[in-house]
Amino acid sequence: MSGDVFVVGISWRTAPVAVREKLAFREEEIPDALRELVGADHVAEAMLISTCNRVEVYGVARGTAAEAAADVRRYLARGRNAADAESALYHHVADGAIRHVFKVAAALDSLVLGEAQILGQLKAAHSVAVDSGASGPLLGRCLERAFGVAKRVRHETTIARGAANVSSVAVELATRVFGDLAGKSVLVVGAGKMSTLAARHLRQAGVADLVVTNRSFDKAEKLADEIDGVARPWEQLEALLAAADVVISSTGARQPILTVPLFKKVTKARRWKPLMIVDIAVPRDAEPKIADLDGVYLFDIDDLERVVAANLAERAKAADAATKIVDHEVGQFEQWLRSQRVVPTIRAMRDHFTAVADGEVQKVIDQLRRKELPADQRDEAIRRLGQLIVAKLLHQPQMALKATEPTAIDARVEAACALFGLDPSIYEIKPAAPVLDAAADEPPPAVAEGKRGVK
Amino acid sequence: MSSPLHDVGAVLGAATERMLSVAPSPAFWIAAVLYAGAAIAFALAATGRFRVGGLARVLFAGAFLAHAVDIGWRGVQHVHPAETVRESLGFLAWIMAGGYLVSALRWRIDLAGAVVSPLVMVVLAGARLSPAGDDPEGLNTLGRIHITLATIGVGIFALASALAAIYLLEERSLKRKRFDTLAFKSGGAPLERLDILLHRLVWVGFPIFTAAVILGVIWVSERDGRFNRPEYPLALVTWSAYAVLLVTRSAFGWRGRRAARLTLVGFGAALLVLLIYLARRIWGG
């Protein structure tokens, strides 16, 4: 039906990156793509989201949603010169499409359940569509509701709780030890890629100082540049450890560097202030025994991975509750959508009826103004006015009822009864056909019809 | 005539009578109910399944206010908060509640609430069960000040101990990498903050408690002239534990686990003193 929402797209669920990348849109391509999309025969409104995990078009159909979806499929597969991607494209229409949009917004369709990024990406994609005039009121309302659903899901379920990657877990553990990370200092030992990532996360969490040390000072300087930190020579390791709050270690050393004798000196020098060590090197940089020292908290890569796995499992459990919220919201939105379809009809009916009544009333007023009538004639004129209005209003429904295909008569009669609040049983037995037939051939003799209508 | 059953009945009857004697104001019962509600809410919040931490804090604050009204009401009836063991226990509970609230203003320590609120209730129940009593053994102004200060000091130490217990639980689960434990998951404050807060509490409580000990020594020597009761050395244990805590921290930077354990030792001794007082009041001797 016109005004139905539809979704066409491809995501990590249906296609590997080798296929997804063919369909991916660069940011600057999107406005043009949107113009082309809403130029299609059956697409009234559209928006396009292109991330590393999904390329999707959300839209409102002109004509049926299936036709609109077919238009978009064609556009995506042919227009992007990616015929082999077509089989990986999926589409949803009507309530299925609304459910999909809500689920995407709530990160229920994300690779990492409950991740926060997708919501921002969706908001950005929608504002691009609004700016290029492709998104209209219906899609706008749908997205607005989707953002609301996402908010509800984040607040009412535990789907977004717990860090979902190793670096975030390191940050989370650090906040368990220190609380606020502002003013804390981080020492990066070794210049591996993982430590860069973890250091960046810690920086985002508000860490003040980032110090890098490495056996080769050049590499230390290079990494320090990358993460906006300072490089220090390897020989100062003991002093650096004494001054740090969090240590991220990822050297390629064969033997442990962070040893018990070293840490006995270090903990004493730092007066047992808490020191968190994240050892992401394999083989490990830290002797496990240093974890027994007061104030030392040691985590290796397995510990972090374990937390990630546990958190993801928790999120998966929360997905059921989140899906319930989505289902409920889809129902609500559909209800609203249906009410939106009724509203214009009601408005048109009222306008039409009012126009008919106004016209007839005006005629009688004019008549009465032209000529002073005795009271009984005036009463009669008003009575006839009522009958006339009824007759005029009933004319079209009557014609429509009579012209109904034989197979659809029951449904029409039922609808008419429901619309006008009539008791359908009185029509069942009455052999009223001849009367109706006779009336059908006559032109509308308004008063006579009106009388019948009143009775 | 006297059977064991009869004895038990008599003891229970006496206990009930005690609970109801010098009836507390309605505010007391409101406070008790609110404390209980807060304890339940804190416990639920600590499970991490219910988000009722805010409700718990509000209930607890309400309980604290009602409790204050009760203490004030009895003050108007000339019942000094340090008059008897019963009154001072009730007062102790109130100090603990207040200390927790003040701390909770700055730190999110709902888990501590789950420890403190039942503790407050237990102390309150203990207060109700202890005899209303008359003026005990020559209580003069000196004695009253001593009891008041000791109560405030021990109240602050009790709060520090609650934090110490949470610190030890949290730190153990972190060291053992048991991230699924309650202490780790919910409500608990970061270790370093707990440590700092605990230290500050001891820092505030220690001079108060020291003054209480000095006044107590003067009072007892005026009264009896000798120090032959078991609570005297125990009070000294409490005092020494906190003295060692403060000195080692500023001299050597001792903190964390060691500080938390010392805090618990000190409070344990203080608790024993309270129990001895209570036992003596209930059973005499």
XYZ file of C-alpha atoms in Angstrom:
740
model
C 0.000 0.000 0.000
C 1.168 3.504 -0.641
C 2.781 4.949 2.445
C 4.281 1.654 3.563
C 7.798 1.610 4.924
C 10.357 -0.630 3.240
C 13.982 -1.607 3.760
C 16.459 -2.899 1.197
C 20.033 -3.666 2.104
C 22.980 -5.838 2.773
C 24.744 -6.404 6.089
C 27.367 -8.480 7.828
C 24.655 -11.076 8.352
C 24.135 -11.709 4.667
C 27.398 -10.898 2.942
C 31.153 -10.857 3.544
C 33.034 -7.606 3.359
C 34.197 -8.451 -0.189
C 30.591 -8.101 -1.310
C 29.569 -5.305 1.037
C 32.383 -3.066 -0.102
C 31.070 -3.099 -3.667
C 27.829 -1.546 -2.506
C 29.361 0.845 0.004
C 28.784 4.557 -0.576
C 31.262 7.281 0.148
C 29.826 10.086 2.214
C 29.857 12.560 -0.680
C 28.026 10.138 -2.981
C 25.016 9.813 -0.745
C 23.066 13.006 -1.592
C 23.132 12.157 -5.309
C 22.168 8.575 -4.617
C 19.211 9.797 -2.575
C 18.052 12.062 -5.386
C 18.160 9.120 -7.764
C 16.320 6.906 -5.315
C 13.404 9.280 -4.764
C 13.360 9.751 -8.525
C 12.357 6.109 -8.891
C 8.721 5.375 -9.769
C 7.659 3.823 -6.496
C 9.831 5.559 -3.927
C 8.301 8.503 -2.069
C 10.885 8.980 0.670
C 14.317 7.489 1.208
C 17.448 7.530 3.333
C 20.692 5.635 2.937
C 23.068 4.348 5.556
C 26.485 3.032 4.591
C 28.784 1.744 7.328
C 31.405 -0.963 7.389
C 28.789 -3.460 8.528
C 25.788 -2.489 6.448
C 24.515 -0.650 3.392
C 20.786 -0.086 3.671
C 18.085 2.047 2.123
C 15.051 2.890 4.261
C 12.117 4.385 2.471
C 8.423 5.011 2.111
C 6.670 3.532 -0.916
C 4.610 5.244 -3.537
C 2.511 2.342 -4.762
C 3.189 -0.975 -3.063
C 6.189 -1.479 -0.831
C 7.199 -4.516 -2.881
C 7.404 -2.394 -6.027
C 9.435 0.210 -4.196
C 11.770 -2.463 -2.832
C 12.222 -3.829 -6.342
C 13.131 -0.332 -7.598
C 15.758 0.038 -4.907
C 17.166 -3.460 -5.436
C 17.566 -2.665 -9.076
C 19.223 0.616 -8.296
C 21.654 -0.897 -5.805
C 22.610 -3.928 -7.868
C 22.753 -2.374 -11.307
C 23.593 1.196 -10.447
C 26.508 0.079 -8.298
C 27.644 -2.368 -10.911
C 27.480 -5.206 -8.428
C 25.274 -7.851 -9.956
C 26.742 -10.550 -7.717
C 25.691 -8.563 -4.678
C 22.048 -8.738 -5.658
C 21.530 -12.208 -4.221
C 22.850 -10.974 -0.875
C 20.341 -8.108 -0.761
C 17.401 -8.544 1.554
C 14.276 -6.498 1.807
C 11.542 -5.982 4.367
C 8.223 -4.258 3.920
C 5.559 -2.752 6.198
C 5.819 -3.980 9.811
C 8.869 -6.081 8.948
C 10.633 -2.968 7.697
C 9.699 -0.929 10.751
C 10.916 -3.740 13.014
C 14.199 -3.847 11.117
C 14.800 -0.106 11.444
C 14.010 -0.224 15.167
C 16.327 -3.194 15.651
C 19.175 -1.524 13.790
C 18.791 1.628 15.885
C 18.748 -0.406 19.089
C 21.940 -2.197 17.937
C 20.130 -5.530 17.987
C 21.242 -6.147 14.429
C 24.832 -5.119 15.089
C 27.855 -7.387 14.962
C 28.560 -6.370 18.559
C 25.167 -6.414 20.256
C 24.274 -3.163 21.936
C 27.172 -1.152 20.511
C 26.709 2.586 20.633
C 28.090 3.649 17.266
C 25.201 2.631 15.036
C 22.804 5.088 16.618
C 25.067 8.007 15.785
C 25.565 6.710 12.258
C 21.828 6.383 11.810
C 21.214 9.910 13.042
C 23.861 11.255 10.671
C 22.437 9.293 7.726
C 18.958 10.577 8.454
C 20.041 14.180 8.681
C 21.769 13.819 5.300
C 18.477 12.535 3.887
C 16.576 15.413 5.462
C 19.059 17.946 4.085
C 18.807 16.551 0.575
C 15.035 16.551 0.783
C 14.717 12.788 0.411
C 13.260 12.103 3.843
C 9.696 13.234 4.401
C 7.335 13.241 7.357
C 6.662 9.498 7.449
C 10.264 8.348 7.337
C 11.132 11.147 9.721
C 8.558 9.944 12.192
C 9.748 6.362 11.810
C 13.374 7.291 12.492
C 12.455 9.548 15.353
C 10.609 6.629 16.929
C 13.566 4.341 16.197
C 15.847 6.686 18.145
C 13.343 6.597 20.983
C 13.319 2.805 20.906
C 17.119 2.751 20.987
C 17.086 4.981 24.032
C 14.514 2.795 25.774
C 16.475 -0.363 25.027
C 19.699 1.131 26.364
C 17.996 2.293 29.529
C 15.669 -0.571 30.265
C 17.882 -3.504 29.409
C 21.485 -4.409 30.108
C 22.288 -4.766 26.433
C 24.768 -1.895 26.380
C 26.440 -2.763 29.658
C 29.951 -4.059 30.046
C 32.848 -3.355 27.728
C 32.751 -5.314 24.500
C 36.394 -5.184 23.393
C 39.754 -5.747 25.022
C 40.759 -2.084 25.102
C 37.503 -0.977 26.671
C 37.806 -3.737 29.244
C 41.237 -2.390 30.172
C 39.689 1.043 30.642
C 36.801 -0.423 32.640
C 39.168 -2.276 34.952
C 41.221 0.870 35.397
C 38.120 2.768 36.494
C 37.369 -0.006 38.992
C 40.741 0.639 40.575
C 41.058 4.399 40.226
C 37.601 5.753 39.582
C 38.169 8.880 37.602
C 41.119 8.474 35.234
C 41.678 12.207 34.899
C 45.112 13.052 36.233
C 46.334 9.461 36.037
C 49.378 8.555 34.011
C 49.873 5.638 31.678
C 53.132 3.969 30.803
C 53.280 2.036 27.549
C 56.087 -0.535 27.577
C 56.924 -1.782 24.081
C 55.467 -0.396 20.893
C 52.962 -2.992 19.694
C 49.753 -2.228 17.824
C 47.504 -3.432 20.621
C 49.137 -1.132 23.129
C 48.504 1.801 20.808
C 44.824 0.959 20.757
C 44.600 0.532 24.516
C 46.523 3.753 25.081
C 44.102 5.619 22.815
C 41.133 4.271 24.745
C 42.705 5.349 28.011
C 43.405 8.773 26.580
C 39.753 9.093 25.609
C 38.817 8.107 29.153
C 40.668 11.201 30.386
C 44.156 9.980 31.231
C 46.521 12.948 31.577
C 49.994 11.599 30.784
C 51.013 8.985 28.258
C 54.619 7.858 28.470
C 56.166 5.406 26.023
C 59.302 3.416 26.563
C 60.903 0.829 24.287
C 64.252 -0.882 23.885
C 64.665 0.959 20.622
C 64.143 4.609 21.418
C 63.245 5.455 17.805
C 60.195 3.245 17.899
C 59.204 4.699 21.248
C 59.355 8.177 19.771
C 57.312 7.133 16.776
C 54.560 5.643 18.911
C 54.673 8.596 21.279
C 54.021 10.865 18.314
C 51.080 8.753 17.237
C 49.325 8.771 20.576
C 50.376 12.256 21.613
C 52.627 11.046 24.434
C 56.263 11.385 25.481
C 59.060 8.907 24.814
C 61.479 7.961 27.589
C 64.637 5.838 27.391
C 64.399 2.163 28.367
C 67.023 2.583 31.086
C 64.550 4.603 33.180
C 62.053 1.756 33.341
C 62.138 1.385 37.131
C 61.578 5.088 37.746
C 58.888 5.191 35.090
C 57.064 2.272 36.697
C 57.235 4.021 40.052
C 55.556 7.089 38.586
C 52.847 5.390 36.529
C 49.306 4.389 37.497
C 48.551 2.097 34.578
C 51.123 0.087 32.647
C 50.366 -1.397 29.255
C 53.011 -3.864 28.271
C 53.436 -5.484 24.888
C 57.090 -6.069 24.118
C 58.383 -8.900 21.987
C 60.728 -10.028 24.775
C 61.258 -13.767 25.325
C 61.826 -13.360 29.069
C 59.589 -11.486 31.513
C 60.582 -7.860 31.945
C 58.292 -6.992 34.838
C 59.810 -9.269 37.448
C 59.134 -9.764 41.137
C 62.463 -8.303 42.353
C 61.927 -5.253 40.179
C 58.381 -4.782 41.436
C 59.332 -5.196 45.083
C 61.477 -2.113 44.627
C 58.855 -0.349 42.541
C 55.915 -0.874 44.929
C 57.957 0.356 47.844
C 59.128 3.398 45.936
C 55.538 4.246 45.050
C 54.408 3.688 48.644
C 52.022 0.931 47.602
C 49.873 3.243 45.577
C 47.719 1.069 43.305
C 49.372 0.091 40.029
C 47.454 -1.630 37.282
C 49.336 -3.658 34.722
C 47.786 -4.769 31.474
C 50.057 -7.357 29.916
C 48.962 -7.971 26.355
C 52.246 -9.491 25.184
C 52.605 -13.132 24.208
C 54.855 -14.496 25.652
C 53.895 -12.495 28.714
C 56.007 -9.585 29.886
C 55.013 -9.819 33.547
C 55.768 -12.574 36.007
C 52.411 -13.758 37.356
C 53.792 -13.597 40.911
C 53.876 -9.805 40.896
C 50.082 -9.911 41.211
C 50.553 -11.035 44.820
C 52.283 -7.794 45.762
C 50.233 -5.212 47.616
C 48.620 -2.672 45.353
C 49.536 -4.447 42.109
C 46.702 -5.479 39.798
C 47.853 -7.594 36.897
C 45.722 -8.610 33.927
C 46.878 -10.555 30.910
C 45.262 -10.875 27.509
C 43.266 -13.951 28.562
C 41.746 -12.106 31.497
C 40.605 -9.312 29.227
C 39.235 -11.678 26.601
C 37.358 -13.532 29.303
C 35.669 -10.338 30.433
C 34.750 -9.506 26.846
C 33.225 -12.947 26.355
C 31.284 -12.702 29.607
C 29.992 -9.229 28.763
C 28.895 -10.307 25.307
C 27.079 -13.277 26.806
C 25.289 -10.885 29.170
C 24.310 -8.712 26.234
C 22.940 -11.683 24.369
C 20.770 -12.480 27.375
C 19.441 -8.942 27.371
C 18.550 -9.184 23.692
C 15.290 -11.007 24.490
C 14.033 -8.196 26.659
C 15.166 -5.681 24.045
C 13.299 -7.547 21.322
C 10.131 -7.380 23.399
C 10.498 -3.623 23.636
C 11.015 -3.440 19.867
C 7.920 -5.597 19.215
C 5.803 -3.415 21.438
C 7.055 -0.245 19.778
C 6.463 -1.657 16.308
C 2.855 -2.316 17.290
C 2.473 1.221 18.560
C 4.006 2.699 15.460
C 1.787 0.637 13.171
C -1.228 1.852 15.067
C -0.105 5.406 14.577
C 0.546 4.722 10.912
C -2.968 3.342 10.434
C -4.469 6.305 12.217
C -2.511 8.534 9.855
C -4.186 6.846 6.883
C -7.664 7.400 8.332
C -7.113 11.040 9.182
C -7.140 12.426 5.602
C -10.273 10.420 4.768
C -12.106 11.755 7.777
C -11.029 15.264 6.914
C -12.186 14.903 3.296
C -15.532 13.469 4.405
C -16.134 16.323 6.761
C -15.197 18.905 4.114
C -17.465 17.277 1.559
C -20.462 16.987 3.901
C -20.025 20.516 5.135
C -19.895 21.841 1.598
C -23.115 20.034 0.658
C -24.934 21.203 3.763
C -23.703 24.786 3.416
C -24.834 24.930 -0.214
C -28.338 23.714 0.524
C -28.754 25.865 3.583
C -27.650 28.923 1.651
C -30.262 28.228 -1.010
C -33.059 28.157 1.557
C -31.761 31.286 3.263
C -31.757 33.108 -0.081
C -35.273 31.869 -0.803
C -36.554 33.089 2.535
C -34.931 36.468 2.089
C -36.517 36.984 -1.308
C -40.006 36.290 -0.109
C -41.769 36.509 3.212
C -43.473 33.131 3.764
C -46.247 32.223 6.149
C -45.120 30.187 9.134
C -46.403 26.810 7.896
C -44.631 27.184 4.536
C -41.434 28.207 6.259
C -41.555 25.106 8.436
C -42.095 23.006 5.360
C -39.089 24.617 3.618
C -36.847 23.807 6.560
C -38.127 20.254 6.732
C -37.420 19.829 3.033
C -33.961 21.312 3.525
C -33.117 18.522 5.950
C -34.403 15.885 3.597
C -32.528 17.415 0.716
C -29.208 17.364 2.536
C -29.693 13.733 3.538
C -30.589 12.791 -0.002
C -27.555 14.525 -1.450
C -25.221 12.944 1.049
C -26.658 9.488 0.558
C -26.635 9.642 -3.225
C -22.994 8.638 -3.724
C -22.920 5.784 -1.170
C -26.140 4.432 -2.649
C -24.733 4.417 -6.152
C -21.557 2.777 -4.918
C -23.478 0.069 -3.084
C -25.610 -0.712 -6.071
C -22.655 -0.822 -8.410
C -20.830 -3.328 -6.224
C -19.617 -6.536 -7.830
C -21.834 -9.427 -6.670
C -18.938 -11.114 -4.868
C -18.101 -8.036 -2.844
C -21.639 -7.145 -1.814
C -21.496 -8.741 1.613
C -18.304 -6.914 2.514
C -19.685 -3.577 1.256
C -22.941 -3.966 3.138
C -21.062 -4.894 6.249
C -18.765 -1.908 5.871
C -21.705 0.429 5.334
C -23.437 -0.935 8.432
C -20.280 -0.515 10.446
C -19.687 3.007 9.148
C -23.204 4.240 9.869
C -23.819 2.161 12.975
C -26.727 0.208 11.470
C -28.010 -3.164 12.563
C -26.951 -5.533 9.751
C -29.577 -8.194 10.585
C -32.468 -6.213 9.083
C -30.914 -6.521 5.641
C -30.483 -10.245 5.695
C -33.927 -11.633 4.886
C -35.674 -8.721 3.289
C -36.157 -9.331 -0.461
C -35.569 -5.696 -1.222
C -33.892 -6.221 -4.575
C -36.728 -5.077 -6.913
C -37.196 -1.812 -5.084
C -33.501 -1.093 -5.170
C -33.282 -1.982 -8.863
C -36.126 0.327 -9.769
C -34.519 3.132 -7.857
C -31.197 2.575 -9.555
C -32.535 3.516 -12.959
C -34.066 6.759 -11.884
C -32.068 9.974 -11.749
C -31.761 11.125 -8.163
C -35.178 12.531 -7.298
C -33.728 14.069 -4.270
C -36.747 14.549 -2.047
C -38.240 11.135 -2.615
C -34.914 9.432 -1.946
C -34.440 11.582 1.053
C -37.741 10.472 2.486
C -36.801 6.854 2.066
C -33.479 7.554 3.676
C -35.097 9.139 6.679
C -37.411 6.223 7.148
C 9.100 -23.810 90.705
C 11.555 -22.521 88.186
C 11.809 -24.705 85.085
C 14.181 -23.952 82.185
C 11.132 -23.138 80.074
C 9.916 -20.732 82.665
C 13.321 -19.082 82.700
C 13.309 -18.628 78.964
C 9.818 -17.160 79.185
C 10.907 -14.819 81.901
C 13.925 -13.646 79.917
C 11.820 -13.101 76.794
C 9.191 -11.282 78.795
C 11.805 -9.065 80.334
C 13.279 -8.359 76.935
C 9.871 -7.392 75.548
C 9.228 -5.206 78.528
C 12.546 -3.513 77.979
C 11.810 -2.947 74.332
C 8.592 -1.219 75.184
C 9.713 0.659 78.266
C 10.291 4.394 77.813
C 8.361 4.038 74.625
C 10.094 5.705 71.715
C 8.345 8.380 69.715
C 6.403 7.369 66.589
C 9.341 8.785 64.672
C 11.448 5.897 65.938
C 9.203 3.314 64.378
C 9.044 5.297 61.148
C 12.838 5.366 61.165
C 13.015 1.614 61.802
C 10.652 0.858 58.910
C 12.513 3.214 56.573
C 15.884 1.735 57.546
C 14.497 -1.707 56.812
C 13.142 -0.532 53.453
C 16.481 1.066 52.629
C 18.335 -2.126 53.594
C 16.132 -4.161 51.253
C 16.464 -1.627 48.439
C 20.254 -1.458 48.836
C 20.436 -5.248 48.794
C 18.317 -5.376 45.634
C 20.444 -2.677 44.022
C 23.571 -4.636 44.935
C 22.375 -7.636 42.960
C 22.625 -5.432 39.889
C 19.248 -6.565 38.611
C 17.194 -3.716 39.987
C 17.873 -0.036 39.648
C 16.706 1.039 43.061
C 19.875 2.695 44.343
C 18.259 6.116 44.267
C 15.181 4.894 46.124
C 17.430 3.243 48.716
C 19.301 6.495 49.327
C 16.066 8.440 49.687
C 14.622 5.892 52.133
C 17.843 5.920 54.095
C 17.892 9.715 54.266
C 14.246 9.653 55.408
C 15.102 7.124 58.096
C 17.988 9.275 59.241
C 15.728 12.323 59.603
C 13.040 10.378 61.458
C 15.720 8.975 63.728
C 16.964 12.506 64.395
C 13.436 13.546 65.328
C 13.234 10.632 67.772
C 16.528 11.542 69.425
C 15.439 15.171 69.630
C 12.063 14.171 71.057
C 13.687 12.219 73.830
C 16.143 15.039 74.372
C 13.148 17.268 75.099
C 12.064 14.677 77.661
C 15.494 14.989 79.262
C 16.854 11.717 77.987
C 20.425 12.537 77.031
C 21.762 10.605 74.010
C 24.639 9.378 76.160
C 22.530 8.729 79.247
C 22.547 4.975 79.007
C 23.906 2.235 76.826
C 20.537 2.067 75.115
C 20.566 5.717 74.237
C 24.159 5.749 73.153
C 23.686 2.705 70.947
C 20.779 4.415 69.244
C 22.928 7.501 68.909
C 25.760 5.380 67.483
C 23.407 4.031 64.838
C 22.386 7.562 63.972
C 26.013 8.738 63.669
C 26.757 5.814 61.348
C 23.769 6.608 59.188
C 24.737 10.269 59.012
C 28.338 9.459 58.183
C 27.210 7.196 55.398
C 24.896 9.837 53.982
C 27.636 12.457 53.989
C 29.976 10.050 52.207
C 27.283 9.039 49.745
C 26.878 12.658 48.743
C 30.353 12.565 47.265
C 30.816 8.982 46.208
C 28.559 6.421 44.723
C 28.810 3.755 47.405
C 25.528 1.881 47.232
C 27.299 -1.340 48.097
C 28.418 0.280 51.354
C 24.757 1.125 51.909
C 23.947 -2.559 51.694
C 26.399 -3.091 54.568
C 25.670 0.016 56.623
C 21.871 -0.069 56.604
C 21.503 -3.551 58.131
C 24.325 -2.692 60.550
C 22.373 0.367 61.663
C 19.302 -1.785 62.140
C 21.181 -4.352 64.208
C 22.629 -1.643 66.429
C 19.167 -0.087 66.811
C 17.666 -3.433 67.753
C 20.510 -3.903 70.240
C 19.695 -0.507 71.667
C 16.035 -1.416 72.094
C 16.949 -4.716 73.749
C 19.339 -3.203 76.234
C 17.899 -1.972 79.503
C 16.592 1.558 79.621
C 18.401 1.626 82.931
C 18.903 4.365 85.434
C 21.882 6.552 85.919
C 24.708 3.992 85.706
C 27.482 3.896 88.233
C 27.964 7.509 89.000
C 27.466 9.060 85.601
C 28.573 12.675 85.800
C 29.162 15.311 83.151
C 32.625 13.924 82.486
C 31.160 10.475 81.966
C 28.478 11.824 79.643
C 31.011 13.632 77.488
C 33.150 10.505 77.456
C 30.248 8.337 76.270
C 29.184 10.885 73.662
C 32.647 11.248 72.171
C 33.310 7.519 72.266
C 30.012 6.907 70.488
C 30.795 9.420 67.761
C 34.305 8.041 67.363
C 33.167 4.429 67.195
C 30.364 5.420 64.805
C 32.904 6.892 62.420
C 35.131 3.839 62.817
C 32.145 1.604 62.093
C 31.626 3.424 58.842
C 35.311 3.155 57.995
C 35.076 -0.562 58.723
C 32.143 -0.997 56.400
C 34.233 0.619 53.675
C 37.215 -1.524 54.649
C 35.126 -4.687 54.329
C 33.951 -3.622 50.891
C 37.487 -2.682 49.945
C 38.751 -6.140 50.899
C 35.938 -7.874 49.018
C 36.434 -5.795 45.907
C 40.174 -6.016 45.944
C 40.047 -9.784 46.401
C 37.724 -10.246 43.466
C 39.921 -7.980 41.367
C 43.099 -9.819 42.361
C 41.516 -13.173 41.719
C 40.056 -11.839 38.495
C 36.612 -12.883 39.524
C 34.752 -10.214 37.654
C 31.380 -11.851 38.031
C 31.197 -11.366 41.792
C 28.754 -8.995 43.372
C 31.430 -6.791 44.859
C 32.859 -6.205 41.448
C 29.732 -5.793 39.433
C 27.614 -3.307 41.218
C 27.499 -0.334 43.437
C 31.044 -0.707 44.672
C 33.242 2.336 44.597
C 36.662 2.305 42.914
C 39.348 0.877 45.185
C 41.452 4.000 45.387
C 38.491 6.128 46.403
C 37.400 3.669 49.064
C 40.933 3.757 50.419
C 41.049 7.550 50.493
C 37.596 7.848 52.042
C 38.450 5.259 54.674
C 41.609 7.124 55.555
C 39.765 10.422 55.889
C 37.159 8.865 58.154
C 39.841 7.455 60.443
C 41.557 10.807 60.364
C 38.377 12.484 61.633
C 37.393 9.747 64.079
C 40.775 9.311 65.698
C 41.086 12.640 67.571
C 37.492 12.310 68.779
C 38.124 8.802 70.005
C 41.429 9.873 71.599
C 39.649 12.597 73.547
C 37.046 10.026 74.611
C 39.775 7.668 75.848
C 41.521 10.415 77.843
C 38.252 11.544 79.432
C 37.383 7.915 80.124
C 40.670 7.371 81.921
C 40.106 10.464 84.035
C 36.512 9.483 84.772
C 37.342 5.907 85.747
C 40.314 6.915 87.884
C 38.136 9.467 89.681
C 35.438 6.883 90.208
C 37.236 3.605 90.857
C 40.877 4.476 90.950
C 41.798 1.271 89.150
C 41.555 -0.192 85.693
C 40.631 -3.788 86.163
C 37.945 -4.343 83.553
C 38.512 -6.195 80.250
C 37.146 -3.321 78.158
C 39.986 -1.002 79.116
C 42.758 -2.912 77.298
C 40.353 -3.527 74.421
C 39.724 0.188 74.051
C 43.482 0.566 73.972
C 43.656 -1.996 71.154
C 41.183 0.076 69.133
C 43.086 3.254 69.784
C 46.458 1.643 68.912
C 45.130 0.119 65.695
C 44.019 3.484 64.386
C 47.145 5.216 65.683
C 49.318 2.692 63.828
C 47.163 3.168 60.741
C 47.656 6.911 60.658
C 51.358 6.827 61.511
C 52.313 4.107 59.021
C 50.349 5.791 56.304
C 52.059 9.098 56.621
C 55.476 7.617 57.364
C 55.628 4.662 54.963
C 52.607 5.102 52.754
C 50.871 1.949 53.998
C 47.443 1.758 52.453
C 45.055 -0.564 50.710
C 44.769 -4.067 52.082
C 46.879 -3.467 55.188
C 45.004 -0.319 56.120
C 41.654 -2.021 55.577
C 42.602 -4.947 57.799
C 43.863 -2.683 60.585
C 40.618 -0.736 60.410
C 38.656 -3.929 60.908
C 40.874 -4.998 63.835
C 40.349 -1.664 65.564
C 36.613 -1.753 65.064
C 36.438 -5.386 66.160
C 37.977 -4.414 69.504
C 35.542 -1.476 69.833
C 32.659 -3.815 69.108
C 33.845 -6.182 71.837
C 33.864 -3.296 74.296
C 30.277 -2.496 73.366
C 29.266 -6.124 73.766
C 30.870 -6.292 77.202
C 28.990 -3.149 78.278
C 25.790 -4.616 76.965
C 26.326 -7.989 78.609
C 27.119 -6.352 81.903
C 23.964 -4.264 81.711
C 21.748 -7.153 80.815
C 23.165 -9.751 83.164
C 24.854 -7.499 85.682
C 28.333 -7.996 87.133
